[in-house]
Amino acid sequence: MSARASLTTEHTIDRAGRGVSRVYGLRSQAPLVLRPTHPKSAEPFTRHATNVARVSLTSGAAGPLGGDHFELEVRVGRGSTLVLNEVSATLLLPGARGGLSQMRITITVEDDATLVWLPEPVIAAEHCNHVQDIDVALGTSSRLLMRDELQLGRHREPPGNLTQRIRVRRVGRPLFQQQLTVGPATPKWRSSAVGGGHKSLGTVLVVDPDWGGDPPSARILAHGAAMFPLAGPAVLISALADDTLTTRRLLDRGVAHLGDPWASEAAAAPSA
Amino acid sequence: MTPNAALLLLADGRLPAGGYAHSGGFEPTARLQGLNDAAALEDFLEGRVTTSGFVAAAFAAAACAAAHAGNIGRLGQLDPELDARMPSPAVRAVSRALGRQLLRVITRIHPHPVLATLDPHAHQPTVFGAAAASFDLSPQDAALAVLHETITGPASAAVKVLSLDPYEVHSALARLTGLLDELAVRAAAHALDDPDQLPADASPLLDIAAEHHRSWDVRLFAS
Amino acid sequence: MTDTHDTPRTRSLRLGVAGPVGTGKSSVIAMLCRKLNEEFTMGVITNDIYTDEDARFLRSAGVLPSERIRAVETGACPHTAIRDDVTMNLLAVEDLEKDFAPLDIVLVESGGDNLTATFSPALVDAQIFVLDVAGGGDVARKGGPGIARADLLLVNKIDLAEYVEVDVEQMVKDAQSARDGRPVLALSKKMPDTVEALCEWVRQLHAAHSRGVHTPTDPGPMAPHFHATDEGGYEHSHESGDSSGEHAHH
Ligand SMILES: Nc1nc2c(ncn2[C@@H]2O[C@H](COP(=O)(O)OP(=O)(O)O)[C@@H](O)[C@H]2O)c(=O)[nH]1
Ligand SMILES: [Mg+2]
C-alpha cells in the first residue's frame, strides 16, 4: 500500500489582530491521517508561544507492513509555529509476502518558523524490514525540536531489520546526520560500541539559532545518556535504556536542562 | 605496481602521529559496561569498525579520490559532513587533533602540494585520504589504513586497560582481517559519492562514553 | 624540524625536565617560574600519566597565569611522548609559543617514568634530569642516558640527605664522573643558594640559545656510552666563569 500525507502552516493575523499560525494544506491518505488537535500534555517550547498550530498524526492501527510505502511532507511556513505529535506508537510489522516497508519524511522549516515534532516510539517487531528516512531542511533562523525513539522488538522479542536515516541541513549545510541499522542483518548492532543490547534508544535534537556558536555544553545524563552540543547552534540529547519509559525520562531530563524556551513546564519544575 | 610499502608505512602504529595516547573509546566503554576479556574487546572492535570506523574509512576514500583529482573544493566539504556525523564534541575534538598530528607528520616526512591545501585542523579521515593520495595509494588503500587503525588503536590500549594477554588480543585482530578487507571495498565504493550521501553509521554508546571519559579526573588514555 | 629556521625571538628556549616520579620535576618548574618570572616570559607543558595533576599543581601554585600551563595526555606512554613520537608535545609547545608570543622559555615536564626516559632533540633544545637523594646515593653512579648526558643533572632534596643517609658530596662526585664533566647541581628548595645556582644555569643557557650558539644534543634513549660527535655536541661558550653557569662541553 502507498500513502502520502502533507501539511503546511503559515503565519497570519486573525480577526482580533493577533498573529496566529494557520494550517492550510492538510492532506491525508489512509492510513496516514493528519488532524488539527489540542495540546496533548506538557510540551516543550510553547509555554510562551501563543500562535501555535497543533496537528496530530495517526498511521493506522498497525503501522507500516512489509510492502507499504508511506510519505509525509511537512512545511512550516515563515514565522509560524507547529507542534506535530502522534496519537500512538508506530508498530513495524512484516508483510504477508515479506518485502520492505518504507517511511519517507520530508520537513522544511522556513525562516523564523518553529517545529516541535514529538512522534511516539517506533517499535520494530520481529521480522519487520523497514527503512525510515527523515530529511529536515532548516533556514538560518528556523527552530526545531525533534524527538525520535525506537523500541527494538516488542516484549521479549528480538527486532526485525530497521534502518533509520536522519539528515538535518541548515541553509544547505550539514548539521546532523546519522544512520542506525539494527536487527539480525546487522548483528554488530549489539556491540558495546554501538547499542550494547539496549532495547530502547532515542534522541532529541534541538536547533536554536539564538545559541549561535555556543550551544549548551556537554552533559552526562546517565550511564547511557548524554547531551552533546553539535558543531552549530544545536544540541543532541541521546539516550539508551532497557525500556521506552526510561528513555523518555532521560530525554526529558536533557530537555529540562535547556531551560527557556525549550523546557516544558512539567520538565522545568524541580523533579519530584 | 601497487605502492604496498607506502600503505604499510601509513598504517603503521609507530608513525609518530600521537595515536598511542588514545583508546578509541575502549577505556570508558570497558569501565562503563564492565568489559573484562578478549571476547568483549573483539565485540567492541567489531561494533566500532562497522560504524564509526566504516564512516571514517568512506571519508578517507572520498578524500583520497578528491586529492587524486585535485578537487580541493570537495576536500573542503568533507570536514563539515564529518562534524555532522559526530555528535559528541569530545569525539570531534579527538578526530581533529589526530588529523592535525597526522598532517604535521606527513608534511614533514613526505611533503606534497595537496597537503598544503588542507585545513590544519582537518579531521583525521580527511588527512588520511589526502596522505594516501600523496603516496599514490588508492581510495581503497586509504580506507583499509583507517580501518586498521580503528581496531589496532583500541586493541593495544586494551592490553593496558584490562591487562589482556597480547596473544589473545592479536588473535582477535587476526580474525577481523577478513572483515576489514570487506569493509575497505565497501567504503571505497563511496569514494565518489556526493558528500551528503556518504555513510553516517552511528555508534551512540561510543559518543556517550566519550563524554563520560572527558569528565573523569583520572584516565589512562586521552580518548 | 622546520623550527630550526625560526629566529630566537619567535621561538622560545625549549627546556625539558625529566626524571623519575617524585624527584621534584614539578617543584623545579614551579621554582624556575617563580624566580625567573621577572626576567623571562615563560610557559609550561606537562605530560601526565593518569591525570592533569601536574598542570593543576602548577596552576594552583600560581607561578604563572594558568592559561600558560597546558597538559598533554600521553596515554600511559610518557617516554613515547618525549622520545619516539613527540608530535603531540611539539604541537603543544608551538601552540603555546604562538598564543603567548613572544615566550622566552617553555618548560616541558616529562611524565616521570624511569631512569631511561630522555627527551628527543626534536622536541627540546636542552634538558634537565632530576634525581633526588631519597632515591639513594647509588642511583647517580648507576648512570643511564639521562644521568649521563642531560645538559644538567640535579641532585634534589639535599635537605633530606641526613635522614636518608646519603652523602651528597659523594653522590655529586659519582654523578660527575658518570657525566664526563657535564654539570651537576645539588639542589634543595629550602636552600636559596642552590636555587640561585639553578636559575643562573638557566640564564646562561637562555643567553647561549638566544645567540644561537647552543645546539641541542641527544642523550640517546639507551646508550649510556654514546659519545657526542662534533655535530651533536655543545658549541656554546662559557664566558661567565660562574661555576653554577658551567655548561657541558666535550
Ligand atoms: N624536602 C624536600 N622536598 C621536596 C623538594 N623538592 C620537591 N620536594 C617534594 O617532593 C615531592 C614530589 O615533588 P614533585 O615536584 O611533585 O615531583 P615530580 O613527580 O618529579 O614532579 C613533593 O612532595 C615535593 O614537595 C626539596 O627540595 N626538598
Ligand atoms: Mg610532576
XYZ file of N, CA and C and ligand atoms in Angstrom, chain C residues 17-31 48 53-54 57-58 109-112 130 132-133 155-161 163 187-191 194-195, ligand 1:
154
model
N 62.346 18.803 31.347
C 62.692 18.385 32.701
C 62.235 16.935 32.849
N 63.200 16.036 32.957
C 62.875 14.610 33.045
C 63.359 14.057 34.385
N 63.048 12.809 34.637
C 63.488 12.167 35.875
C 62.382 11.324 36.462
N 62.723 10.408 37.344
C 61.709 9.524 37.913
C 60.620 10.279 38.686
N 59.503 9.617 38.869
C 58.365 10.208 39.585
C 58.781 10.623 40.998
N 58.374 11.800 41.380
C 58.550 12.221 42.763
C 59.890 12.836 43.088
N 60.770 12.949 42.097
C 62.083 13.504 42.403
C 62.053 15.025 42.493
N 60.973 15.638 42.013
C 60.840 17.083 42.167
C 60.787 17.873 40.871
N 60.369 17.238 39.773
C 60.304 17.944 38.490
C 59.323 19.115 38.556
N 58.120 18.831 39.046
C 57.123 19.909 39.110
C 57.611 21.017 40.034
N 58.244 20.622 41.122
C 58.733 21.631 42.073
C 59.808 22.494 41.430
N 60.692 21.872 40.657
C 61.754 22.630 39.982
C 61.137 23.619 39.000
N 60.129 23.153 38.267
C 59.481 24.035 37.296
C 58.796 25.205 38.001
N 58.114 24.895 39.099
C 57.449 25.954 39.859
C 58.484 26.959 40.366
N 59.582 26.438 40.810
C 60.665 27.270 41.338
C 61.208 28.187 40.251
N 51.234 14.301 31.831
C 50.848 13.465 32.949
C 50.557 12.051 32.511
N 47.279 16.251 36.830
C 47.612 16.692 38.179
C 48.786 17.667 38.203
N 49.817 17.382 37.391
C 50.976 18.276 37.379
C 50.563 19.676 36.937
N 48.707 21.229 39.747
C 49.607 21.639 40.821
C 50.262 22.971 40.470
N 50.738 23.067 39.233
C 51.447 24.282 38.843
C 50.503 25.479 38.758
N 57.618 19.305 31.187
C 57.836 18.298 32.233
C 57.452 16.935 31.689
N 58.364 16.005 31.751
C 58.014 14.656 31.287
C 57.170 13.979 32.360
N 56.331 13.062 31.940
C 55.541 12.296 32.901
C 56.479 11.278 33.509
N 57.017 11.603 34.653
C 58.104 10.829 35.272
C 57.908 9.344 35.053
N 66.362 15.131 36.731
C 66.245 15.340 38.171
C 66.305 14.008 38.919
N 66.784 12.534 43.140
C 66.765 13.064 44.500
C 67.534 12.129 45.437
N 67.892 12.677 46.552
C 68.704 11.875 47.478
C 67.903 10.705 48.041
N 70.680 16.936 41.643
C 70.513 16.022 42.773
C 69.672 16.797 43.774
N 68.406 16.434 43.829
C 67.435 17.276 44.529
C 67.185 16.796 45.965
N 66.558 17.679 46.728
C 66.133 17.396 48.107
C 67.322 17.116 49.023
N 68.405 17.851 48.827
C 69.572 17.554 49.654
C 69.333 17.897 51.127
N 68.270 18.666 51.376
C 67.933 18.904 52.792
C 67.539 17.605 53.490
N 67.167 16.610 52.724
C 66.753 15.327 53.321
C 67.915 14.345 53.447
N 69.086 14.734 52.977
C 70.190 13.778 52.859
C 70.478 13.073 54.177
N 68.607 12.390 56.608
C 67.570 11.433 57.038
C 67.624 10.134 56.252
N 70.601 20.413 44.862
C 69.509 21.387 44.983
C 68.608 21.056 46.164
N 68.136 22.104 46.811
C 67.038 21.959 47.757
C 66.212 23.220 47.691
N 64.921 23.047 47.641
C 64.087 24.244 47.574
C 64.231 25.063 48.857
N 64.806 24.428 49.873
C 64.958 25.138 51.141
C 66.300 25.848 51.247
N 67.148 25.720 50.255
C 68.474 26.351 50.308
C 68.615 27.328 49.150
N 71.376 27.216 46.420
C 71.289 26.172 45.388
C 70.245 26.542 44.336
N 69.189 27.179 44.793
C 68.145 27.608 43.856
C 68.703 28.660 42.908
N 62.279 18.132 51.302
C 62.174 18.466 50.034
N 61.089 18.038 49.337
C 60.987 18.406 48.037
C 61.963 19.200 47.406
N 61.564 19.369 46.112
C 60.390 18.712 45.976
N 60.027 18.124 47.133
C 58.835 17.330 47.384
O 58.894 16.111 46.673
C 57.579 15.691 46.313
C 57.493 15.392 44.839
O 57.760 16.578 44.101
P 57.201 16.835 42.644
O 57.755 18.144 42.215
O 55.733 16.673 42.582
O 57.896 15.638 41.874
P 57.698 15.145 40.360
O 56.869 13.917 40.403
O 59.084 14.829 39.884
O 57.086 16.264 39.602
C 56.654 16.815 46.718
O 56.063 16.466 47.945
C 57.587 17.989 46.912
O 57.127 18.919 47.863
C 63.076 19.633 48.179
O 63.981 20.322 47.711
N 63.132 19.233 49.467
